[in-house]
Amino acid sequence: MKIDINLKDESRNYTVFINELRELKFDTKVAVITNPKVAGLHLNSLLENLECKEKFIISVPDGEEYKNLGTIEQILEELFTSKLDRSSVIIAFGGGVISDMAGFAASIYQRGIKFINIPTTLLAQVDASVGGKTGVNNKFGKNLIGSFYQPRAVYCESKFLKTLPRREFAAGVAEAIKMAVMFDKDMFEWLEGANLKDEANLQQLIYKSVLLKAKAVEADELEKGARAVLNYGHTFAHVIENETEYKKFLHGEAVAIGMNMANALAVKLGLLSSEEKGRVENLLLKFNLPTRYSVANVDSFYEAFFLDKKSENSVIKFILPKGIGGYEMRKDINKDIVMEILSEFR
Ligand code: NAD
């Protein structure tokens, strides 16, 4: 299966291949950027299928806490030491942390060299590896440094997901549910009945999600408008992640809770019925995702919305479902209504 990504500048178009990776051939040098965990589990199987002039493995420490400029410096140093030139290729081999960093390094090394994404987490396959958002965190926040830089190809292989811990798998499902609620009622209904342990279903999940992500990216590559819909659940999730210091929940888990909170707001505003809200919550629970969070202090939770880099000019932007399969972007919601919803989560 494959999905073409068609951008305004056709020279940046590329294809996402799903379970199509047979062999990769290049007549240039290739650097594979990965981490020790992914390398230990899957690097051999990748290298067996990789033919090129010379290959280099760049292994960076595993974890969101290493997604920073220090690690980018390490990557650049190894690229220079290995004498990669402007015709060389970088392969990102890992989860979203690796694809964000490898893509960013590719975008700045000698003003930009080709990169290919081979995502190994479900979250990266359905979301992070497609769309060209690359970057790192710094002390001011997450993903504040980066670039829009599209890969030349993406290869999603469901075989890599077999070693993924259960919570990491569910965190990826959360991002897929997010896209279904926003854009695709049929996919939502399919997910309600789907067993994702079935290989064919898992492949379908990746295909359907990438298709939706592709449409959002094609409509708005630089996230000036419509692509922001993918941030459904994230306004709440970012506050939850901050309050719990990124320790208690995986990102996808925080997004699951955030969706449930956004849905409560949508019900209050008459955009979603209580029954629909219940269906979304049941779907999240079906995949062992959390949907509840105890808001300790509603005032500080509300104030924290304004720290989000996506709240422009002190206006909070809520992405809300309009029924299942539709959305509304709202910047006009009265503080009292939001506080009422937060109180329900105390
Ligand atoms: P991650 O990259 O940290 O991977 C999660 C864990 O799984 C890591 O410990 C990793 O080493 C391990 N792992 C990876 N593949 C594995 C496998 N096959 N088997 C066993 N373990 C494996 O996290 P993630 O959830 O993949 O990605 C989260 C990151 O993605 C965040 O930094 C987020 O900002 C970013 N992101 C980016 C975009 C985008 O559009 N660029 C979108 C969503 C998320």
Short mmCIF file of C-alpha atoms and ligand atoms in Angstrom, two decimals:
data_model
loop_
_atom_site.label_atom_id
_atom_site.label_comp_id
_atom_site.label_asym_id
_atom_site.label_seq_id
_atom_site.Cartn_x
_atom_site.Cartn_y
_atom_site.Cartn_z
CA MET A 1 0.00 0.00 0.00
CA LYS A 2 1.18 3.50 -0.65
CA ILE A 3 0.01 7.06 -0.25
CA ASP A 4 1.38 9.96 -2.26
CA ILE A 5 1.83 13.28 -0.53
CA ASN A 6 1.20 16.08 -3.02
CA LEU A 7 2.46 19.47 -1.96
CA LYS A 8 2.20 22.90 -3.60
CA ASP A 9 5.87 22.72 -4.51
CA GLU A 10 5.86 19.44 -6.43
CA SER A 11 9.59 18.98 -6.01
CA ARG A 12 8.88 18.13 -2.37
CA ASN A 13 6.28 15.44 -3.09
CA TYR A 14 6.93 11.99 -1.66
CA THR A 15 5.33 8.65 -0.98
CA VAL A 16 4.50 6.84 2.24
CA PHE A 17 4.90 3.10 1.72
CA ILE A 18 3.11 0.71 4.08
CA ASN A 19 4.67 -2.74 4.39
CA GLU A 20 6.45 -2.28 1.08
CA LEU A 21 10.05 -2.15 2.29
CA ARG A 22 12.00 -4.79 0.40
CA GLU A 23 15.35 -3.20 -0.32
CA LEU A 24 16.79 0.28 -0.15
CA LYS A 25 19.45 1.11 -2.73
CA PHE A 26 21.55 4.26 -2.91
CA ASP A 27 24.71 5.07 -4.79
CA THR A 28 25.72 7.48 -2.03
CA LYS A 29 26.79 7.38 1.61
CA VAL A 30 23.99 6.77 4.10
CA ALA A 31 23.80 7.60 7.81
CA VAL A 32 21.21 5.75 9.88
CA ILE A 33 20.18 7.74 12.94
CA THR A 34 18.73 5.57 15.68
CA ASN A 35 19.00 4.81 19.40
CA PRO A 36 20.38 1.79 21.30
CA LYS A 37 16.95 0.31 22.01
CA VAL A 38 15.70 0.36 18.42
CA ALA A 39 19.12 -0.65 17.09
CA GLY A 40 19.23 -3.65 19.45
CA LEU A 41 15.83 -4.84 18.29
CA HIS A 42 15.69 -4.06 14.59
CA LEU A 43 18.86 -2.58 13.09
CA ASN A 44 20.12 -5.86 11.64
CA SER A 45 16.94 -6.40 9.70
CA LEU A 46 17.20 -2.88 8.28
CA LEU A 47 20.87 -3.18 7.36
CA GLU A 48 20.26 -6.49 5.57
CA ASN A 49 18.08 -4.61 3.10
CA LEU A 50 20.23 -1.52 2.74
CA GLU A 51 22.67 -1.25 -0.14
CA CYS A 52 24.77 1.90 -0.49
CA LYS A 53 28.28 3.25 -1.00
CA GLU A 54 29.10 3.34 2.71
CA LYS A 55 26.86 3.12 5.78
CA PHE A 56 27.28 4.84 9.13
CA ILE A 57 25.23 4.28 12.25
CA ILE A 58 24.65 7.25 14.52
CA SER A 59 23.18 6.12 17.82
CA VAL A 60 21.84 8.81 20.14
CA PRO A 61 20.56 8.35 23.71
CA ASP A 62 16.95 7.19 23.98
CA GLY A 63 14.33 9.52 25.42
CA GLU A 64 12.47 12.79 25.03
CA GLU A 65 14.97 14.39 27.47
CA TYR A 66 17.68 13.97 24.81
CA LYS A 67 15.61 15.64 22.11
CA ASN A 68 17.69 18.80 22.29
CA LEU A 69 20.37 20.83 20.55
CA GLY A 70 23.13 18.92 22.34
CA THR A 71 22.08 15.73 20.54
CA ILE A 72 21.78 17.60 17.24
CA GLU A 73 25.36 18.76 17.75
CA GLN A 74 26.41 15.11 18.30
CA ILE A 75 24.62 14.05 15.10
CA LEU A 76 26.17 16.87 13.04
CA GLU A 77 29.62 16.07 14.38
CA GLU A 78 29.29 12.41 13.34
CA LEU A 79 27.97 13.43 9.92
CA PHE A 80 31.01 15.65 9.38
CA THR A 81 33.42 13.03 10.70
CA SER A 82 31.94 10.48 8.28
CA LYS A 83 32.29 13.06 5.50
CA LEU A 84 28.74 12.90 4.31
CA ASP A 85 28.25 15.31 1.44
CA ARG A 86 25.27 17.04 -0.08
CA SER A 87 24.31 13.97 -2.10
CA SER A 88 24.27 11.69 0.98
CA VAL A 89 21.15 10.38 2.65
CA ILE A 90 20.01 10.27 6.27
CA ILE A 91 17.67 7.52 7.43
CA ALA A 92 15.68 8.18 10.60
CA PHE A 93 15.12 4.82 12.26
CA GLY A 94 13.10 5.02 15.47
CA GLY A 95 10.08 6.69 17.05
CA GLY A 96 8.95 10.29 16.79
CA VAL A 97 11.89 11.56 18.82
CA ILE A 98 14.33 10.14 16.28
CA SER A 99 12.36 11.29 13.22
CA ASP A 100 12.00 14.82 14.60
CA MET A 101 15.75 15.05 15.35
CA ALA A 102 17.05 13.27 12.25
CA GLY A 103 14.79 15.42 10.07
CA PHE A 104 16.01 18.58 11.75
CA ALA A 105 19.66 17.55 11.42
CA ALA A 106 19.03 16.72 7.73
CA SER A 107 17.46 20.14 7.20
CA ILE A 108 20.52 22.03 8.49
CA TYR A 109 23.46 19.79 7.55
CA GLN A 110 25.18 21.60 4.68
CA ARG A 111 21.92 23.55 4.25
CA GLY A 112 19.88 20.42 3.75
CA ILE A 113 20.41 16.83 2.62
CA LYS A 114 17.89 14.11 1.78
CA PHE A 115 16.27 12.13 4.55
CA ILE A 116 14.02 9.11 4.73
CA ASN A 117 11.81 8.12 7.62
CA ILE A 118 11.51 4.54 8.78
CA PRO A 119 9.31 4.95 11.87
CA THR A 120 9.29 2.14 14.42
CA THR A 121 6.54 3.29 16.81
CA LEU A 122 2.85 3.38 15.97
CA LEU A 123 2.73 7.06 16.89
CA ALA A 124 5.49 7.87 14.45
CA GLN A 125 3.93 5.71 11.71
CA VAL A 126 0.47 7.27 11.96
CA ASP A 127 1.57 10.81 12.72
CA ALA A 128 5.10 12.08 13.40
CA SER A 129 6.93 10.68 10.38
CA VAL A 130 4.60 12.30 7.85
CA GLY A 131 4.31 16.02 7.26
CA GLY A 132 7.78 17.43 7.66
CA LYS A 133 7.60 19.00 11.11
CA THR A 134 11.07 18.49 12.58
CA GLY A 135 12.74 19.86 15.67
CA VAL A 136 13.89 19.68 19.25
CA ASN A 137 12.92 20.96 22.69
CA ASN A 138 14.66 23.54 24.84
CA LYS A 139 14.15 24.94 28.32
CA PHE A 140 11.40 27.21 27.03
CA GLY A 141 9.25 24.35 25.81
CA LYS A 142 8.65 21.42 23.48
CA ASN A 143 9.45 21.55 19.77
CA LEU A 144 10.24 25.26 19.89
CA ILE A 145 13.31 24.92 17.67
CA GLY A 146 12.91 23.32 14.27
CA SER A 147 11.98 23.50 10.65
CA PHE A 148 9.46 22.31 8.12
CA TYR A 149 11.46 19.83 6.07
CA GLN A 150 9.81 16.98 4.20
CA PRO A 151 11.32 13.49 3.99
CA ARG A 152 11.94 11.99 0.51
CA ALA A 153 10.02 8.85 1.45
CA VAL A 154 8.47 7.18 4.49
CA TYR A 155 8.40 3.41 5.05
CA CYS A 156 5.93 2.20 7.70
CA GLU A 157 6.54 -1.46 8.49
CA SER A 158 4.07 -3.02 10.92
CA LYS A 159 6.58 -5.79 11.77
CA PHE A 160 8.60 -3.28 13.81
CA LEU A 161 5.59 -2.67 16.08
CA LYS A 162 5.66 -6.22 17.44
CA THR A 163 8.26 -5.24 20.04
CA LEU A 164 6.51 -2.04 21.10
CA PRO A 165 5.43 -1.92 24.78
CA ARG A 166 1.63 -1.99 25.23
CA ARG A 167 1.39 1.60 26.50
CA GLU A 168 3.46 2.94 23.59
CA PHE A 169 1.18 1.10 21.17
CA ALA A 170 -1.94 2.58 22.79
CA ALA A 171 -0.40 6.07 22.68
CA GLY A 172 -0.18 5.69 18.90
CA VAL A 173 -3.80 4.54 18.71
CA ALA A 174 -4.80 7.75 20.54
CA GLU A 175 -3.40 9.88 17.70
CA ALA A 176 -5.28 7.73 15.17
CA ILE A 177 -8.53 8.13 17.13
CA LYS A 178 -7.87 11.88 17.16
CA MET A 179 -7.83 11.94 13.36
CA ALA A 180 -10.93 9.74 13.07
CA VAL A 181 -12.96 11.99 15.41
CA MET A 182 -11.92 15.10 13.50
CA PHE A 183 -12.23 13.88 9.93
CA ASP A 184 -13.67 10.43 9.40
CA LYS A 185 -16.80 8.95 10.96
CA ASP A 186 -16.45 5.71 8.98
CA MET A 187 -12.96 5.17 10.36
CA PHE A 188 -14.26 5.89 13.86
CA GLU A 189 -16.98 3.28 13.48
CA TRP A 190 -14.51 0.82 12.01
CA LEU A 191 -12.23 1.35 15.03
CA GLU A 192 -15.11 0.66 17.39
CA GLY A 193 -15.26 -2.89 16.05
CA ALA A 194 -11.63 -3.45 15.05
CA ASN A 195 -9.23 -5.83 16.73
CA LEU A 196 -5.80 -4.28 16.21
CA LYS A 197 -4.01 -7.48 17.17
CA ASP A 198 -5.08 -8.63 13.72
CA GLU A 199 -2.26 -7.77 11.34
CA ALA A 200 -4.57 -6.76 8.47
CA ASN A 201 -6.46 -4.37 10.77
CA LEU A 202 -3.24 -2.84 12.04
CA GLN A 203 -2.14 -2.22 8.48
CA GLN A 204 -5.53 -0.63 7.75
CA LEU A 205 -5.18 1.61 10.80
CA ILE A 206 -1.82 2.88 9.56
CA TYR A 207 -3.18 3.37 6.04
CA LYS A 208 -6.34 5.22 7.11
CA SER A 209 -4.42 7.46 9.55
CA VAL A 210 -1.69 8.38 7.08
CA LEU A 211 -4.35 9.19 4.49
CA LEU A 212 -5.97 11.66 6.88
CA LYS A 213 -2.66 13.13 7.98
CA ALA A 214 -1.66 13.48 4.32
CA LYS A 215 -4.83 15.43 3.51
CA ALA A 216 -4.24 17.82 6.41
CA VAL A 217 -0.62 18.36 5.39
CA GLU A 218 -1.47 18.84 1.72
CA ALA A 219 -4.10 21.44 2.61
CA ASP A 220 -1.81 23.37 4.91
CA GLU A 221 1.83 22.30 4.88
CA LEU A 222 3.10 25.06 7.14
CA GLU A 223 0.31 24.82 9.72
CA LYS A 224 -1.13 28.25 9.13
CA GLY A 225 -4.73 27.02 9.43
CA ALA A 226 -6.42 23.67 8.76
CA ARG A 227 -3.48 21.48 9.86
CA ALA A 228 -3.92 22.89 13.36
CA VAL A 229 -6.98 20.65 13.66
CA LEU A 230 -4.51 17.85 14.39
CA ASN A 231 -3.98 19.58 17.71
CA TYR A 232 -7.40 18.40 18.94
CA GLY A 233 -6.96 17.35 22.57
CA HIS A 234 -3.50 18.91 22.70
CA THR A 235 -4.47 22.21 24.36
CA PHE A 236 -5.52 20.26 27.46
CA ALA A 237 -2.81 17.61 27.01
CA HIS A 238 0.04 20.12 27.13
CA VAL A 239 -1.15 21.47 30.48
CA ILE A 240 -1.52 17.93 31.85
CA GLU A 241 1.98 17.01 30.63
CA ASN A 242 3.41 20.15 32.21
CA GLU A 243 1.61 19.62 35.53
CA THR A 244 2.82 16.02 35.71
CA GLU A 245 6.32 17.00 34.51
CA TYR A 246 6.11 14.65 31.53
CA LYS A 247 6.50 11.69 33.91
CA LYS A 248 3.04 10.27 34.50
CA PHE A 249 1.60 10.07 30.99
CA LEU A 250 2.96 9.31 27.55
CA HIS A 251 2.07 12.06 25.09
CA GLY A 252 -0.66 9.97 23.43
CA GLU A 253 -2.16 9.20 26.84
CA ALA A 254 -2.31 12.90 27.72
CA VAL A 255 -3.93 13.53 24.32
CA ALA A 256 -6.56 10.88 25.11
CA ILE A 257 -7.48 12.69 28.34
CA GLY A 258 -7.31 16.01 26.47
CA MET A 259 -9.78 14.75 23.87
CA ASN A 260 -12.20 13.71 26.58
CA MET A 261 -11.92 17.16 28.18
CA ALA A 262 -12.35 18.93 24.83
CA ASN A 263 -15.40 16.74 24.22
CA ALA A 264 -16.93 17.84 27.51
CA LEU A 265 -16.52 21.42 26.32
CA ALA A 266 -18.02 20.52 22.94
CA VAL A 267 -21.07 19.00 24.66
CA LYS A 268 -21.50 22.16 26.72
CA LEU A 269 -21.43 24.25 23.53
CA GLY A 270 -23.91 21.98 21.74
CA LEU A 271 -21.38 20.74 19.19
CA LEU A 272 -21.39 17.13 20.36
CA SER A 273 -24.11 15.02 21.99
CA SER A 274 -23.49 13.29 25.33
CA GLU A 275 -23.96 10.00 23.53
CA GLU A 276 -21.20 10.86 21.03
CA LYS A 277 -18.91 11.95 23.87
CA GLY A 278 -19.56 8.57 25.51
CA ARG A 279 -18.70 6.74 22.30
CA VAL A 280 -15.34 8.51 22.01
CA GLU A 281 -14.55 7.80 25.65
CA ASN A 282 -15.48 4.13 25.23
CA LEU A 283 -13.23 3.86 22.20
CA LEU A 284 -10.32 5.34 24.15
CA LEU A 285 -11.00 2.97 27.05
CA LYS A 286 -11.19 0.03 24.63
CA PHE A 287 -7.52 0.64 23.84
CA ASN A 288 -6.59 1.03 27.53
CA LEU A 289 -6.12 4.77 27.25
CA PRO A 290 -6.76 7.05 30.22
CA THR A 291 -9.62 9.54 29.92
CA ARG A 292 -9.64 11.14 33.37
CA TYR A 293 -7.39 13.57 35.17
CA SER A 294 -7.92 15.28 38.51
CA VAL A 295 -7.49 18.99 38.01
CA ALA A 296 -6.01 20.07 41.33
CA ASN A 297 -6.40 23.79 40.79
CA VAL A 298 -8.73 25.04 38.05
CA ASP A 299 -7.26 28.57 38.10
CA SER A 300 -3.70 27.48 37.48
CA PHE A 301 -4.82 24.92 34.90
CA TYR A 302 -6.62 27.71 33.02
CA GLU A 303 -3.65 30.08 33.27
CA ALA A 304 -1.38 27.36 31.87
CA PHE A 305 -3.33 27.38 28.58
CA PHE A 306 -1.63 30.68 27.82
CA LEU A 307 1.86 29.18 28.06
CA ASP A 308 1.12 26.97 25.06
CA LYS A 309 2.98 28.18 21.99
CA LYS A 310 -0.23 27.71 20.04
CA SER A 311 -2.15 30.30 22.06
CA GLU A 312 -1.60 33.36 19.91
CA ASN A 313 -1.92 36.90 21.29
CA SER A 314 -3.27 35.54 24.56
CA VAL A 315 -6.23 33.90 22.86
CA ILE A 316 -6.82 30.23 23.60
CA LYS A 317 -7.64 28.22 20.50
CA PHE A 318 -9.81 25.17 21.13
CA ILE A 319 -10.18 22.50 18.48
CA LEU A 320 -13.51 20.83 19.15
CA PRO A 321 -15.39 17.96 17.52
CA LYS A 322 -18.59 18.87 15.71
CA GLY A 323 -20.31 15.53 15.84
CA ILE A 324 -18.03 12.59 15.10
CA GLY A 325 -16.06 13.24 11.92
CA GLY A 326 -16.27 17.03 12.00
CA TYR A 327 -14.61 19.90 13.83
CA GLU A 328 -14.73 23.53 14.78
CA MET A 329 -11.86 25.80 15.72
CA ARG A 330 -12.99 28.23 18.44
CA LYS A 331 -11.19 31.23 19.87
CA ASP A 332 -14.21 32.85 21.50
CA ILE A 333 -15.05 30.59 24.40
CA ASN A 334 -15.96 32.37 27.56
CA LYS A 335 -13.66 31.71 30.52
CA ASP A 336 -16.64 30.79 32.78
CA ILE A 337 -17.62 27.92 30.48
CA VAL A 338 -14.08 26.55 30.39
CA MET A 339 -13.80 26.84 34.19
CA GLU A 340 -17.06 24.93 34.55
CA ILE A 341 -15.67 22.08 32.46
CA LEU A 342 -12.39 22.06 34.39
CA SER A 343 -14.37 21.84 37.63
CA GLU A 344 -16.09 18.72 36.33
CA PHE A 345 -12.65 17.10 36.19
CA ARG A 346 -11.72 17.92 39.77
P1 NAD B 1 9.73 7.87 21.14
O1 NAD B 1 10.40 8.17 19.88
O2 NAD B 1 10.35 8.37 22.39
O3 NAD B 1 9.55 6.29 21.25
C1 NAD B 1 8.97 5.74 22.41
C2 NAD B 1 9.84 4.62 23.01
O4 NAD B 1 9.72 3.45 22.20
C3 NAD B 1 11.33 4.95 23.02
O5 NAD B 1 11.89 4.44 24.19
C4 NAD B 1 11.85 4.21 21.80
O6 NAD B 1 13.22 3.90 21.88
C5 NAD B 1 11.00 2.97 21.84
N1 NAD B 1 10.85 2.27 20.59
C6 NAD B 1 10.83 2.78 19.33
N2 NAD B 1 10.55 1.82 18.45
C7 NAD B 1 10.39 0.68 19.15
C8 NAD B 1 10.08 -0.65 18.80
N3 NAD B 1 9.81 -0.99 17.54
N4 NAD B 1 10.01 -1.59 19.77
C9 NAD B 1 10.23 -1.24 21.07
N5 NAD B 1 10.51 0.01 21.47
C10 NAD B 1 10.59 0.95 20.51
O7 NAD B 1 8.22 8.38 21.15
P2 NAD B 1 7.08 8.44 20.03
O8 NAD B 1 5.82 8.29 20.76
O9 NAD B 1 7.37 7.57 18.88
O10 NAD B 1 7.21 9.94 19.50
C11 NAD B 1 7.01 11.03 20.35
C12 NAD B 1 7.73 12.22 19.76
O11 NAD B 1 7.17 12.50 18.49
C13 NAD B 1 7.61 13.48 20.57
O12 NAD B 1 8.88 14.06 20.69
C14 NAD B 1 6.68 14.37 19.76
O13 NAD B 1 6.97 15.73 19.93
C15 NAD B 1 6.97 13.90 18.37
N6 NAD B 1 5.86 14.12 17.43
C16 NAD B 1 6.13 14.75 16.27
C17 NAD B 1 5.15 14.96 15.35
C18 NAD B 1 5.47 15.63 14.06
O14 NAD B 1 4.55 15.93 13.27
N7 NAD B 1 6.72 15.88 13.77
C19 NAD B 1 3.84 14.52 15.59
C20 NAD B 1 3.58 13.85 16.78
C21 NAD B 1 4.60 13.65 17.71
#
